[in-house]
Every structure is written in C-alpha cells, then in structure tokens.
Protein backbone atom coordinates (compact mmCIF):
# COMPACT_ATOMS: atom_id res chain seq x y z
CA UNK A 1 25.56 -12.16 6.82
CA UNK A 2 23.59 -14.87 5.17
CA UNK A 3 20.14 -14.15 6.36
CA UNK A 4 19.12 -10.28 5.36
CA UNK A 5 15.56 -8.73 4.60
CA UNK A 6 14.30 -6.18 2.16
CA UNK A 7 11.14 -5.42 3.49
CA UNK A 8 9.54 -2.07 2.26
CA UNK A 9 6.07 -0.41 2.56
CA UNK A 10 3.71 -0.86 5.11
CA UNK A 11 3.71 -3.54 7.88
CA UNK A 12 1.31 -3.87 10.33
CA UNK A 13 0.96 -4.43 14.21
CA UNK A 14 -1.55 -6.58 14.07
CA UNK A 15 -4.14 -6.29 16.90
CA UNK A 16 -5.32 -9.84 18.83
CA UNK A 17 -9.25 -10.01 18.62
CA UNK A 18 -10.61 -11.50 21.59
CA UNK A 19 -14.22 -12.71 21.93
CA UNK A 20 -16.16 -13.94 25.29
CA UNK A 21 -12.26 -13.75 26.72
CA UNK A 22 -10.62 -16.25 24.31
CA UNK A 23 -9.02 -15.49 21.03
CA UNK A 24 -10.94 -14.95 17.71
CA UNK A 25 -10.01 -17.21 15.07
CA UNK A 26 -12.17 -16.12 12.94
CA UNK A 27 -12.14 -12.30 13.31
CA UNK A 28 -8.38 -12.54 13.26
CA UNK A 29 -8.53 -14.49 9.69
CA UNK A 30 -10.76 -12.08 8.51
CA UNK A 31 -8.07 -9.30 9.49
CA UNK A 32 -5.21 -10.57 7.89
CA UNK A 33 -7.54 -11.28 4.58
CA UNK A 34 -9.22 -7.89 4.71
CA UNK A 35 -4.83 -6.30 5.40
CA UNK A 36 -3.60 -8.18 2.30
CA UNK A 37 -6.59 -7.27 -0.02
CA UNK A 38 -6.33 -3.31 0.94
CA UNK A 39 -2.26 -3.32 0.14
CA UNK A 40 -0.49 -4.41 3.13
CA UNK A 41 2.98 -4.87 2.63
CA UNK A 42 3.67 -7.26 5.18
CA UNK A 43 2.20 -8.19 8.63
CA UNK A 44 3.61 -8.26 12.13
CA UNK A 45 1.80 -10.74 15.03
CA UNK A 46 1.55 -10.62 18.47
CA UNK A 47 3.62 -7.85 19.27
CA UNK A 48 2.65 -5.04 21.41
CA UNK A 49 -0.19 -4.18 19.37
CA UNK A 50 -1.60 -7.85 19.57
CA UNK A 51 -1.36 -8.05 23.61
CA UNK A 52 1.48 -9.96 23.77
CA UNK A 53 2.14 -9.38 27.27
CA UNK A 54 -1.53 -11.04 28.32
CA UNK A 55 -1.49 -14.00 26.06
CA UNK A 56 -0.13 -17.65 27.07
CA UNK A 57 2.26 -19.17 24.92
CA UNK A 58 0.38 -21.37 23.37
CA UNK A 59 -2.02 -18.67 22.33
CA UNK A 60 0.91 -16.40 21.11
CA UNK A 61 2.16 -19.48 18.76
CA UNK A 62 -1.30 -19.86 17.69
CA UNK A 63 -2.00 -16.03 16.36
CA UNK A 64 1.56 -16.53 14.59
CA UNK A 65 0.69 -20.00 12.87
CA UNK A 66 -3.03 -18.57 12.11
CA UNK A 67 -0.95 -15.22 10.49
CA UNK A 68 1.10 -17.73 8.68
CA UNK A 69 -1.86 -20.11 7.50
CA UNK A 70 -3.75 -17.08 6.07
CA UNK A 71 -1.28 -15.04 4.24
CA UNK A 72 -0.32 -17.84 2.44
CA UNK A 73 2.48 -16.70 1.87
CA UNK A 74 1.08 -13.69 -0.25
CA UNK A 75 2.86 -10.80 2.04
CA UNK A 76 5.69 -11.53 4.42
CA UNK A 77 4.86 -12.39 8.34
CA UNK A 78 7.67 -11.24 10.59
CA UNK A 79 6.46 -12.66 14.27
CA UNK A 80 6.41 -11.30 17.59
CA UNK A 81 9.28 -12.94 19.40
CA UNK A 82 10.42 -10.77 22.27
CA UNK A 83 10.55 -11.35 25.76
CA UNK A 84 12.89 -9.67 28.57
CA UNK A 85 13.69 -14.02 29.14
CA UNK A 86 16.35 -15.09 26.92
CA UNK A 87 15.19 -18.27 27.19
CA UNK A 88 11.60 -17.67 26.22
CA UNK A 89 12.43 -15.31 23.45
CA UNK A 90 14.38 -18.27 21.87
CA UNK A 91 11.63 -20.75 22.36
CA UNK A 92 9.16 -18.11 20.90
CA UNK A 93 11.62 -17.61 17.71
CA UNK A 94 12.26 -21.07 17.07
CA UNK A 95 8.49 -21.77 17.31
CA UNK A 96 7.91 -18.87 14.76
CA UNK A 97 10.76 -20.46 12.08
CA UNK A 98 9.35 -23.80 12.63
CA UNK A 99 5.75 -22.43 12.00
CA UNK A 100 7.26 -20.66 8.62
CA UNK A 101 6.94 -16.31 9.79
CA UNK A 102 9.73 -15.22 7.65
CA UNK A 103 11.30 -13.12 10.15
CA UNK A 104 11.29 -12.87 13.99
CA UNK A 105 10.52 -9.25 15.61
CA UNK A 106 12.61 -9.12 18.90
CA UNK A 107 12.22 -6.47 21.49
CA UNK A 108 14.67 -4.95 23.57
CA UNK A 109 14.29 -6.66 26.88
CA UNK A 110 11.92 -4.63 29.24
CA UNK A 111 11.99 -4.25 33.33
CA UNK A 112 14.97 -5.92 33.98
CA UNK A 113 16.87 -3.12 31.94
CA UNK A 114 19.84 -4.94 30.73
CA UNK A 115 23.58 -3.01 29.57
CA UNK A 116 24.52 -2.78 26.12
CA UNK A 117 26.64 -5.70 26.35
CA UNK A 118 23.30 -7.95 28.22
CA UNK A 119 21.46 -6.82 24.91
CA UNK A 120 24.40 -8.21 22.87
CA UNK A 121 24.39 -11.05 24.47
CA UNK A 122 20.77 -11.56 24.20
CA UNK A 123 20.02 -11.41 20.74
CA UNK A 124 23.32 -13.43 20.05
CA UNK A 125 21.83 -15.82 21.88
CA UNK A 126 18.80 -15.46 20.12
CA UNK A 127 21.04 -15.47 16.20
CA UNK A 128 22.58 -18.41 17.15
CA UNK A 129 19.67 -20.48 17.81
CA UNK A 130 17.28 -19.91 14.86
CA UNK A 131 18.01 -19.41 11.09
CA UNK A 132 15.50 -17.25 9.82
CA UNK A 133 16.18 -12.83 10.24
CA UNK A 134 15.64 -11.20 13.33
CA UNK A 135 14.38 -7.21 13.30
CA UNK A 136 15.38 -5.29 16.73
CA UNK A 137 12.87 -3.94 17.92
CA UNK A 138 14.35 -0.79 19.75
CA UNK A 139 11.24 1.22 21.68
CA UNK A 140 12.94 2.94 24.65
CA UNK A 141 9.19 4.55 25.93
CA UNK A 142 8.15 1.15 26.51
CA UNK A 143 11.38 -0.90 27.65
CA UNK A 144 12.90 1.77 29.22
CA UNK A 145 16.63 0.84 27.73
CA UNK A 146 17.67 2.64 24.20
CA UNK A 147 20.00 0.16 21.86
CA UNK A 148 22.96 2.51 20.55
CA UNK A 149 24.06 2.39 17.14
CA UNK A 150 27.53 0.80 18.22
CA UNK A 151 25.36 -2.25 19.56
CA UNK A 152 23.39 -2.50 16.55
CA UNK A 153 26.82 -2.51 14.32
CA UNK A 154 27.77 -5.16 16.34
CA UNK A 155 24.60 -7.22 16.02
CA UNK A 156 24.80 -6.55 12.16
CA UNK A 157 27.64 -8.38 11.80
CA UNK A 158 25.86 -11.87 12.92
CA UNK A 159 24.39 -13.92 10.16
CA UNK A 160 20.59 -13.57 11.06
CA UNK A 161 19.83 -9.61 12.44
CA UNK A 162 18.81 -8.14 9.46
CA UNK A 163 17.33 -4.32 10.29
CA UNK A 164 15.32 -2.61 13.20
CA UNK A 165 11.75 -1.61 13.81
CA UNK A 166 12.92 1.79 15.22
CA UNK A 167 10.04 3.20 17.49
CA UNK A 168 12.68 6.13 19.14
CA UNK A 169 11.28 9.43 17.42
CA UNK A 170 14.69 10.03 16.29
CA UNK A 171 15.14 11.48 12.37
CA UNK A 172 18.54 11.54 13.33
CA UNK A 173 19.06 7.81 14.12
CA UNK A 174 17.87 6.36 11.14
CA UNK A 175 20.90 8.09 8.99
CA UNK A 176 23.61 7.10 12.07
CA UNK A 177 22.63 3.60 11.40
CA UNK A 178 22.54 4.38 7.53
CA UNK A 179 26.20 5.74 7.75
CA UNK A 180 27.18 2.64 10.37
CA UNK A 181 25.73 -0.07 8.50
CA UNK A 182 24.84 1.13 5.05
CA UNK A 183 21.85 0.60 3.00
CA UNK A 184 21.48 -2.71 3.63
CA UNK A 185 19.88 -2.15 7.47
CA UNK A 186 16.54 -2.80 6.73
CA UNK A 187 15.44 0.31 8.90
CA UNK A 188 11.27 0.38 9.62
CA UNK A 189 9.74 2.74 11.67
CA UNK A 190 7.56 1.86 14.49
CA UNK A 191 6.36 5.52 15.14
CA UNK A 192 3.69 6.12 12.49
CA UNK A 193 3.64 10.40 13.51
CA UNK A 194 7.34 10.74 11.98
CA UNK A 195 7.04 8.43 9.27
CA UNK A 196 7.52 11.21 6.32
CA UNK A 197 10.40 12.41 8.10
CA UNK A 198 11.51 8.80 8.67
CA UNK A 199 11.24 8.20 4.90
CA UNK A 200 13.14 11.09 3.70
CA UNK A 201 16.18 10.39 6.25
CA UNK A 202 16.52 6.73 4.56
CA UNK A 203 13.91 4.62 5.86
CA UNK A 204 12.44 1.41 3.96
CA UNK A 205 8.86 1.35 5.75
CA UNK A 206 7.11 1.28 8.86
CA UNK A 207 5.84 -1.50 11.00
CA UNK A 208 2.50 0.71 12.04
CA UNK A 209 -0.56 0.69 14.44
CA UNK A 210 -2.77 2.96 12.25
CA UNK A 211 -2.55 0.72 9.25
CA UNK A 212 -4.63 -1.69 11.35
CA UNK A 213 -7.96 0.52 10.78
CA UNK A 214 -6.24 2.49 7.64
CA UNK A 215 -4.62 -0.08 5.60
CA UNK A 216 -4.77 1.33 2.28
CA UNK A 217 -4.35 4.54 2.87
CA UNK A 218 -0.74 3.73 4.61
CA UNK A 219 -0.17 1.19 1.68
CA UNK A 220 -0.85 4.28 -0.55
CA UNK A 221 1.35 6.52 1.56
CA UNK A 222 4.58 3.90 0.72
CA UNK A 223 3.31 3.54 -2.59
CA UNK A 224 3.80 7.42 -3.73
CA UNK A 225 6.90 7.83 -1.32
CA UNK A 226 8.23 4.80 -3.48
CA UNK A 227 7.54 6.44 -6.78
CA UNK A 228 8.90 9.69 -5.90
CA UNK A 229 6.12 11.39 -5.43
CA UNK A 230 6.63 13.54 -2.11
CA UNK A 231 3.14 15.56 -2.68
CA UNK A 232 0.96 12.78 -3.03
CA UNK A 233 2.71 10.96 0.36
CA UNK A 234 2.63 14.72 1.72
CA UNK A 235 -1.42 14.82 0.86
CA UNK A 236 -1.97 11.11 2.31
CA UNK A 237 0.19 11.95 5.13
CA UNK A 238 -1.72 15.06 6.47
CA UNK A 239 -4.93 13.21 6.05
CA UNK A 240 -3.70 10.46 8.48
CA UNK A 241 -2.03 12.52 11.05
CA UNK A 242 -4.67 13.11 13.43
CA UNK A 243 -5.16 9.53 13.53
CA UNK A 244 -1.44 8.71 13.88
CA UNK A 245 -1.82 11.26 17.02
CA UNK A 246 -5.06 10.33 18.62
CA UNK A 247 -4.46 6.77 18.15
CA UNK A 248 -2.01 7.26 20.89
CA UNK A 249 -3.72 9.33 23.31
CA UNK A 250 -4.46 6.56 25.62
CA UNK A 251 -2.32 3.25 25.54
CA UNK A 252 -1.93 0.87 22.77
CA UNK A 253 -3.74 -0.65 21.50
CA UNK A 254 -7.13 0.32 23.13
CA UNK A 255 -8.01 3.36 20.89
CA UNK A 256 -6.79 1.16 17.54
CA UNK A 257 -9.44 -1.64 18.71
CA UNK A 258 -11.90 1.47 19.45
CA UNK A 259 -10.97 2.42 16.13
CA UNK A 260 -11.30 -1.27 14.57
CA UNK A 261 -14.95 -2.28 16.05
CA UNK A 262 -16.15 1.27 14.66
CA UNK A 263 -15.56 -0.84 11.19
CA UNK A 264 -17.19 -3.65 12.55
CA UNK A 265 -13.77 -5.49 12.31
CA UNK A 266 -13.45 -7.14 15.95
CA UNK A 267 -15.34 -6.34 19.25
CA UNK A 268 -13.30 -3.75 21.60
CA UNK A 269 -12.19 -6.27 24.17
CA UNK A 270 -9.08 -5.79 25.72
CA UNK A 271 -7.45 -7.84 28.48
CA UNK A 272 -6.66 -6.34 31.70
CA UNK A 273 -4.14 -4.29 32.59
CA UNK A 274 -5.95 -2.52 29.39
CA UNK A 275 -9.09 -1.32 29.40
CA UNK A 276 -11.47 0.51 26.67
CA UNK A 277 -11.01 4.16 25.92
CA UNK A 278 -12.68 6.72 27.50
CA UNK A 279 -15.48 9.19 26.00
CA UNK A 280 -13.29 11.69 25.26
CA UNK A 281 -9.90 9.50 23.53
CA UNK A 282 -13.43 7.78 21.56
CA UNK A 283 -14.66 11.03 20.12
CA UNK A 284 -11.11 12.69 19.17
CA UNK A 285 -10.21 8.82 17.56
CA UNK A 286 -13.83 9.26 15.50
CA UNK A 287 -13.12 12.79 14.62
CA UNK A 288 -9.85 11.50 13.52
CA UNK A 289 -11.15 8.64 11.50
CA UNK A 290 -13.73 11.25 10.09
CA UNK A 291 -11.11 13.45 8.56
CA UNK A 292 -9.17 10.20 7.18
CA UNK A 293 -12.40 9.60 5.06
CA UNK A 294 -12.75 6.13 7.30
CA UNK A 295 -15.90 6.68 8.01
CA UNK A 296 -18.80 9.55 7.75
C-alpha cells in the first residue's frame, strides 16, 4: 500500500468556464487563484462539475495541466480521470500523473452498469497502470451502480487506491468503510447537504460543488470541525445549507455557474445536454446566496 493520501478540508469540483464555446484559460486561472487565496484545501478538475462528459480529450488534459500550472503546487490537484472505458480512463490517468495532479479521481463506470467484480477489475486495471493514488468516486444517482464496501476492501489492498469521494447520502457508510479499512481510507464526501453528519461519522473532507461560489466559508466550515469546534461548523453549516440545497435543484452544474457569473467569476455557458437555469432555480440560488452573506 505504497501510494496513500491524507487529504482533509475542503476540495473543490471545479467548474469548466467556457467562453464564445471554447474553454477559458483565463477565467479558469483566475478560479483556481481566487480557490487557493480564499482557503481551498485542495482542487478537483474536470469532473462532473467541470463538464467532463462534453469536453474532448485534449481539452480535458488541458483544464488538468492548466489546474496543475496554477496551483503550483500550493494545494493538492486530484484530476478527473473516469470514464465507463477502461481504456480511456487509463489514458486519462496516466496523462494526469505525467502532467503532475497528485491524485487521479475515478468514477464508477456509468451506462454500461458493470458487476462488482467488472468494477474490480476496472480500477485494477486502472492501479496497475499509473503510480500516483486513485480516489473512487462512488455516486450511484449518477452511474446508476453502488460500489459495496467488500469491493472497496478489496481495492484497498492495491498499492495506489487510496480513499473515496463518497457522493451516496449514506452516514452509515462512511463508518462501514471506517470499521473495514480503518482510518487510513481517506473518506471525502461528495454530497455537500450531509457533510456535518459526514464529519461526525469519521469523514476527512469533502470534494464539494458549493465551495466553487463559497470557498471560504466551506474552508472555514473544515477549519472549526478540525479544531473541535462543533458550534462554529454548526453556525457555518446552517448558513450554507440553503445553498448546498438549491444548488441542486436543477442539474449540476448549471445553478453553481448561475451562482458563479452572479460574482462575476465566469459567464453562465453551459454545453448542451445542459442548459441555464430557469427563473425560478435563479431566484431560490440568489436567495440562497443572500442568506450565505455572498452577496446583498
């Protein structure tokens, strides 16, 4: 088990700005800048949040070497690398060790719903062809399949998976994979709504949408649940709630970029299948921003 992460605090799914239908260098530069100056823990490209699905390769290895390029190696970068091909998920991986992303993000394979023993397989596969740690990303609402904890044991015990991003919901899952694979499973949550619960069952920090628009205020949330202090993360955590519900009222990410170009961050441009957010999602997303103290 040579390859293992301790990554804590807040991570975030970074969104992909896109301008006049190609990708924004710039605006995406700015981003990871503005994330790493407000507190961000660590940052997490071209996943779902960044509209993976609707980029090319090449732009997908782009975003991850322009992640890399501007941390700078101040906060970690663990890259999107998932794809329901094997084969391509390896190709993105390797790309992301060879660009320098400390870790590798891998979803579960989507559509073509593999068994438990075709998602073995898979990020074996995966393991065995790169050298740098690999997260699961387990996120049943969107690829249909749910890893089980016996699958994960068995993953653990290869040299490069190193923890999940855990987007099931479950406060009971996170201490079953405690108990099966001790305190080492770097467990992150990838459902900011539970994330106080996820905390207090054993978590280490969550790979989040909302700290795309509400950096510091998630950075601050880790930072008091780090230090003990339940009331402050309580205080923070009620004042980002609505926003860790609204932000979801319409698919990912279009109300985050809403939320994002209301900051003047990045223009809302999406890439079909996604399109902007309707009147209503944009005023309960304002309202929610409103009551986070994001804006007046």
């Amino acid at each position: 088990m040579a390859a293992k992460t301790k990554f804590r605090g807040s991570f975030t799914a970074l969104v992909t700005p896109f301008k006049n239908g190609s990708l924004d260098e710039a605006a995406f530069r700015s981003l990871v800048n503005w994330q790493i100056s407000e507190g961000t823990n660590g940052l997490v490209p071209v996943g779902t949040t960044g509209e993976s699905p609707t980029l090319s390769h090449d732009e997908h290895k782009k975003v991850v070497e322009w992640c890399i390029a501007e941390a700078k190696g101040r906060v970690p970068v663990v890259a999107g690398a998932g794809s329901n091909s094997t084969k391509e998920a390896i190709e993105l991986a390797q790309h992301a060790e060879k660009a320098g992303a400390d870790a590798v993000l891998v979803v579960t394979p989507y559509y073509n719903k593999p068994t438990q023993e075709g998602m073995y397989q898979h990020f074996k596969a995966i393991n065995d062809a790169i050298g740098i740690p690999i997260i699961i990303y387990n996120i049943p609402p969107r690829s249909v399949i749910d890893m089980s904890v016996d699958t994960m044991t068995r993953l653990w015990e290869l040299k490069n998976i190193a923890g999940v991003k855990d987007a099931t919901a479950s406060m009971v899952r996170v201490s079953q994979q405690r108990a099966a694979m001790g305190e080492d499973f770097n467990q992150l949550s990838g459902e900011d709504a539970t994330i106080l619960g996820y905390m207090a069952h054993g978590g280490h920090g969550c790979i989040s949408v909302t700290s795309n628009v509400a950096p510091r205020l998630c950075s601050e949330f880790q930072a008091a649940w780090a230090k003990g202090d339940a009331k402050a993360a309580l205080a923070i955590h009620d004042k980002l709630m609505p926003l860790h519900n609204n932000l979801f009222i319409e698919s990912n990410p279009a109300p985050i970029k809403y939320a994002m170009s209301l900051l003047g961050k990045l223009d809302e441009t999406l890439r079909l299948p996604m399109v902007p957010v309707s009147e209503p999602t944009r005023v309960a997303v304002r309202s929610a921003m409103v009551h986070a103290g994001l804006i007046n």
